[in-house]
Tab-separated table of C-alpha atoms in Angstrom:
chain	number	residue	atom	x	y	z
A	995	UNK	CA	90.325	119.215	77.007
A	996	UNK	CA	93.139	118.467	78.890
A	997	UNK	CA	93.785	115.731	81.750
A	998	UNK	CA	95.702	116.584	85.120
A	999	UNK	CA	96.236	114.192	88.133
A	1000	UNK	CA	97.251	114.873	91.235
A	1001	UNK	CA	98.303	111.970	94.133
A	1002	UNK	CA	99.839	111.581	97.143
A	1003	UNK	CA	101.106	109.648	99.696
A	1004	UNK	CA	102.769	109.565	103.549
A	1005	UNK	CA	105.862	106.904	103.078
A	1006	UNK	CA	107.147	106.345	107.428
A	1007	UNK	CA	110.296	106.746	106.345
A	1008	UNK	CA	112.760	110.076	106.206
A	1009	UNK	CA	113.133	112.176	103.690
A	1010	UNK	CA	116.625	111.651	102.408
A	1011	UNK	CA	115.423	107.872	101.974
A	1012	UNK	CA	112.826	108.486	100.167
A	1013	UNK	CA	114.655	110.933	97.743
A	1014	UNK	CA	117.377	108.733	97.323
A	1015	UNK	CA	115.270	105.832	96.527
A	1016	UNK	CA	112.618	107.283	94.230
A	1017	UNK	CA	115.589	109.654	92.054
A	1018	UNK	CA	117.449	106.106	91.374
A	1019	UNK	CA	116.127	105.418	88.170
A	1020	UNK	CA	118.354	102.508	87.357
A	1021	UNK	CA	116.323	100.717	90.198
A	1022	UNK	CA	112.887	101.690	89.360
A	1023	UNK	CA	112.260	98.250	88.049
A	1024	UNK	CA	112.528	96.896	91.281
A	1025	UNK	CA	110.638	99.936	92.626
A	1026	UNK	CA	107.751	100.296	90.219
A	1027	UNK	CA	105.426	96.691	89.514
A	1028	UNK	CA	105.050	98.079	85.997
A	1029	UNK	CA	108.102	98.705	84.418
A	1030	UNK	CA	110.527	96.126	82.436
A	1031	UNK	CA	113.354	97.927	82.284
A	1032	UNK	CA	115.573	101.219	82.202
A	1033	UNK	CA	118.160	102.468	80.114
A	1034	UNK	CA	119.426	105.895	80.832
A	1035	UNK	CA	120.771	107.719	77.632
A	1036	UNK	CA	122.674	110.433	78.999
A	1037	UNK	CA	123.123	111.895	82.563
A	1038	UNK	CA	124.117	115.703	83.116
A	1039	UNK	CA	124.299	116.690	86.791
A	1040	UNK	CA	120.563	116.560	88.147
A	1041	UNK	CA	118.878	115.557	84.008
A	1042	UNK	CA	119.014	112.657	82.986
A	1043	UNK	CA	116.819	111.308	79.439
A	1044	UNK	CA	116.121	107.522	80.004
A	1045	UNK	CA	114.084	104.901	77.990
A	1046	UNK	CA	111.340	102.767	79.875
A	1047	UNK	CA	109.973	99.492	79.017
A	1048	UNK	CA	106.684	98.848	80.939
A	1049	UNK	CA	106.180	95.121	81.129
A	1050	UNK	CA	103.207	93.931	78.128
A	1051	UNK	CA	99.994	94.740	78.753
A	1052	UNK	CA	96.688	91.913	78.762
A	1053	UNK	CA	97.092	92.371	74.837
A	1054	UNK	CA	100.863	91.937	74.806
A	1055	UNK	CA	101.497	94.881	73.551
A	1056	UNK	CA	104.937	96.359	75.178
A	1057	UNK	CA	105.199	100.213	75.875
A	1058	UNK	CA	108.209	101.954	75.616
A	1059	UNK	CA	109.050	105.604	75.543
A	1060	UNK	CA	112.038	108.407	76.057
A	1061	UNK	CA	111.633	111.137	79.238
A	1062	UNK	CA	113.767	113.371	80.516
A	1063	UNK	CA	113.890	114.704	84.493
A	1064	UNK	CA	115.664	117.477	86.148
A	1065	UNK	CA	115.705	116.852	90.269
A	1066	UNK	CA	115.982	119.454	92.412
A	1067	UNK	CA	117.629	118.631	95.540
A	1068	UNK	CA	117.656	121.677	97.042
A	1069	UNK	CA	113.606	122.483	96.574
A	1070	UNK	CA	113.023	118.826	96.858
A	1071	UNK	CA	111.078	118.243	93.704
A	1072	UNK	CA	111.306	116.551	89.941
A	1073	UNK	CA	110.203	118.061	86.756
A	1074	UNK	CA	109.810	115.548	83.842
A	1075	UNK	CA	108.977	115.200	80.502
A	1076	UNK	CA	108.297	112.324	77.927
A	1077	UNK	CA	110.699	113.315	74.901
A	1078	UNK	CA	108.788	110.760	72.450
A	1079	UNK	CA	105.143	111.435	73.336
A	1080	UNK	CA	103.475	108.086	71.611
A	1081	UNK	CA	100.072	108.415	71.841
A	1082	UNK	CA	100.481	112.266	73.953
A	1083	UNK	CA	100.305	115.284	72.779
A	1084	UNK	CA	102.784	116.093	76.138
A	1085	UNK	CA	103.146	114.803	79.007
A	1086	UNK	CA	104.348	116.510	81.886
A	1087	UNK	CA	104.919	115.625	85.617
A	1088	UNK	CA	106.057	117.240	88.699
A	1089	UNK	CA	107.270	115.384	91.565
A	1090	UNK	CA	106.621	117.033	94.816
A	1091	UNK	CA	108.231	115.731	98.514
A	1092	UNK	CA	107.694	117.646	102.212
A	1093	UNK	CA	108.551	116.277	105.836
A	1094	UNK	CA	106.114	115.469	107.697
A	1095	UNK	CA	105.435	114.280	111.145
A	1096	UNK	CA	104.969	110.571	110.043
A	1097	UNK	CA	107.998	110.696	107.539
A	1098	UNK	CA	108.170	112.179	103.960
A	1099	UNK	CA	104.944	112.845	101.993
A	1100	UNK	CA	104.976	112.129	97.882
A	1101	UNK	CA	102.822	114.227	95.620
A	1102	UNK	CA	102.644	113.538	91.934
A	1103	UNK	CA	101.169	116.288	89.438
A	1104	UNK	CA	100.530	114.872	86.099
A	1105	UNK	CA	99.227	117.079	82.973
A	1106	UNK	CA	98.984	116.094	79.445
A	1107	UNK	CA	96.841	115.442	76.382
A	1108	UNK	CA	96.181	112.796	74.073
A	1109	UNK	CA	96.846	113.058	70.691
A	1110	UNK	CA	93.324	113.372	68.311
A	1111	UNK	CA	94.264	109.521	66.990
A	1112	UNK	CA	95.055	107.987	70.662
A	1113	UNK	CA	93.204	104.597	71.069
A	1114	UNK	CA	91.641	106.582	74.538
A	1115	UNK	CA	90.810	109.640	75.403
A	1116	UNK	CA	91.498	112.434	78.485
A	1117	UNK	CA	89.217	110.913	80.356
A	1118	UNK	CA	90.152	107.559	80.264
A	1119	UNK	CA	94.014	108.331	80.983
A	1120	UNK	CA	92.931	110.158	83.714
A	1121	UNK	CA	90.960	107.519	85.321
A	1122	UNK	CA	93.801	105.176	84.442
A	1123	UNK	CA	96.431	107.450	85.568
A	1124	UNK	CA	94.873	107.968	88.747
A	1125	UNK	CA	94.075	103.981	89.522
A	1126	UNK	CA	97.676	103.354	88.484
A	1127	UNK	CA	98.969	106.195	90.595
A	1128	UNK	CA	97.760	105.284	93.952
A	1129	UNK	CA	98.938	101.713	93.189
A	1130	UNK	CA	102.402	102.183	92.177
A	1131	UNK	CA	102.634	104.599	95.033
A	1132	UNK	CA	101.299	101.977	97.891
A	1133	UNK	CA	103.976	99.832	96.593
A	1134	UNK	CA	106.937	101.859	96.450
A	1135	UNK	CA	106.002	103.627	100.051
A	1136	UNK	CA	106.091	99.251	101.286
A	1137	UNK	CA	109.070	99.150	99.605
A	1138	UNK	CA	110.711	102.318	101.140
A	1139	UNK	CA	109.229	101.417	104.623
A	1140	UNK	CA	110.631	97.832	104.932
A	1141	UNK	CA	114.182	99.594	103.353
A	1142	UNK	CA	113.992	101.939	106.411
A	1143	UNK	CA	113.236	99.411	108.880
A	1144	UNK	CA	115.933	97.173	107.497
A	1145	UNK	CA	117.597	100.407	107.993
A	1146	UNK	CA	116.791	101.028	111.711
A	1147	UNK	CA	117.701	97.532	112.035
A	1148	UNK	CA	120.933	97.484	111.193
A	1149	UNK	CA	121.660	100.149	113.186
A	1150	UNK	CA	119.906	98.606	116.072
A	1151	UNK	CA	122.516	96.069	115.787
A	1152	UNK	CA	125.601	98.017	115.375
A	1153	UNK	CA	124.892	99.570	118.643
């Protein structure tokens, strides 16, 4: 058995925002609660192969791991990767945006497998997944929303 995910959200906030904010992987420790740190290992044009930390878990334990995305500007979605699977036997997720009436709308797709000898199983990781899904993405769309108001702001202002 397999596990697949699949989450969305409506961020009030336009689409190029949005893209710009989510693709910027050096930031996604200030975008994501859960992650430590980022260290990209090699950019080429829309791939680039990064480490991320998470931040330790109730144990202590700290979770690290090597993926790889290719954006696609032009079709407005991600295709990633992890390189070094840990406890997966893949891991694959597609990152899906649209413009909506109310802003930009992100959809995450996630399919994978544990590995025979993971401490959890599909099931779990799905549940956990999913519960970890809809909170990262409530943050970042707060996070993207007060950017564009600061946004709308500022330009308020200038006028």
């Amino acid at each position: 058995m397999a596990g697949h995910t699949d989450n969305e959200i409506s961020i009030a906030a336009p689409m190029e925002l949005v893209w710009d904010m989510t693709n910027d992987i050096d930031n996604w420790p200030r975008l994501f609660s859960e992650y430590a740190s980022v260290d990209v290992l090699e950019r080429d044009g829309d791939r680039v192969t990064f480490r991320l930390t998470m931040h330790p878990d109730k144990d202590g334990k700290v979770w690290s791991w090597v993926s790889e995305r290719v954006a696609d500007p032009t079709t407005r979605t991600v295709r990633a990767h992890r390189v070094e699977t840990g406890p997966f036997q893949y891991m694959n997720i597609v990152w899906e945006y649209a413009e909506t009436a109310e802003g930009t709308r992100m959809r995450w797709i996630q399919d994978f497998a544990m590995k025979p000898d993971a401490p959890v199983d599909d099931a779990w990781m799905t549940d956990n997944i999913n519960r970890n899904s809809r909170t990262q993405m409530a943050l970042i769309r707060d996070r993207i929303e007060q950017a564009a108001g600061e946004r709308r702001t500022a330009a308020a202002l200038a006028d």
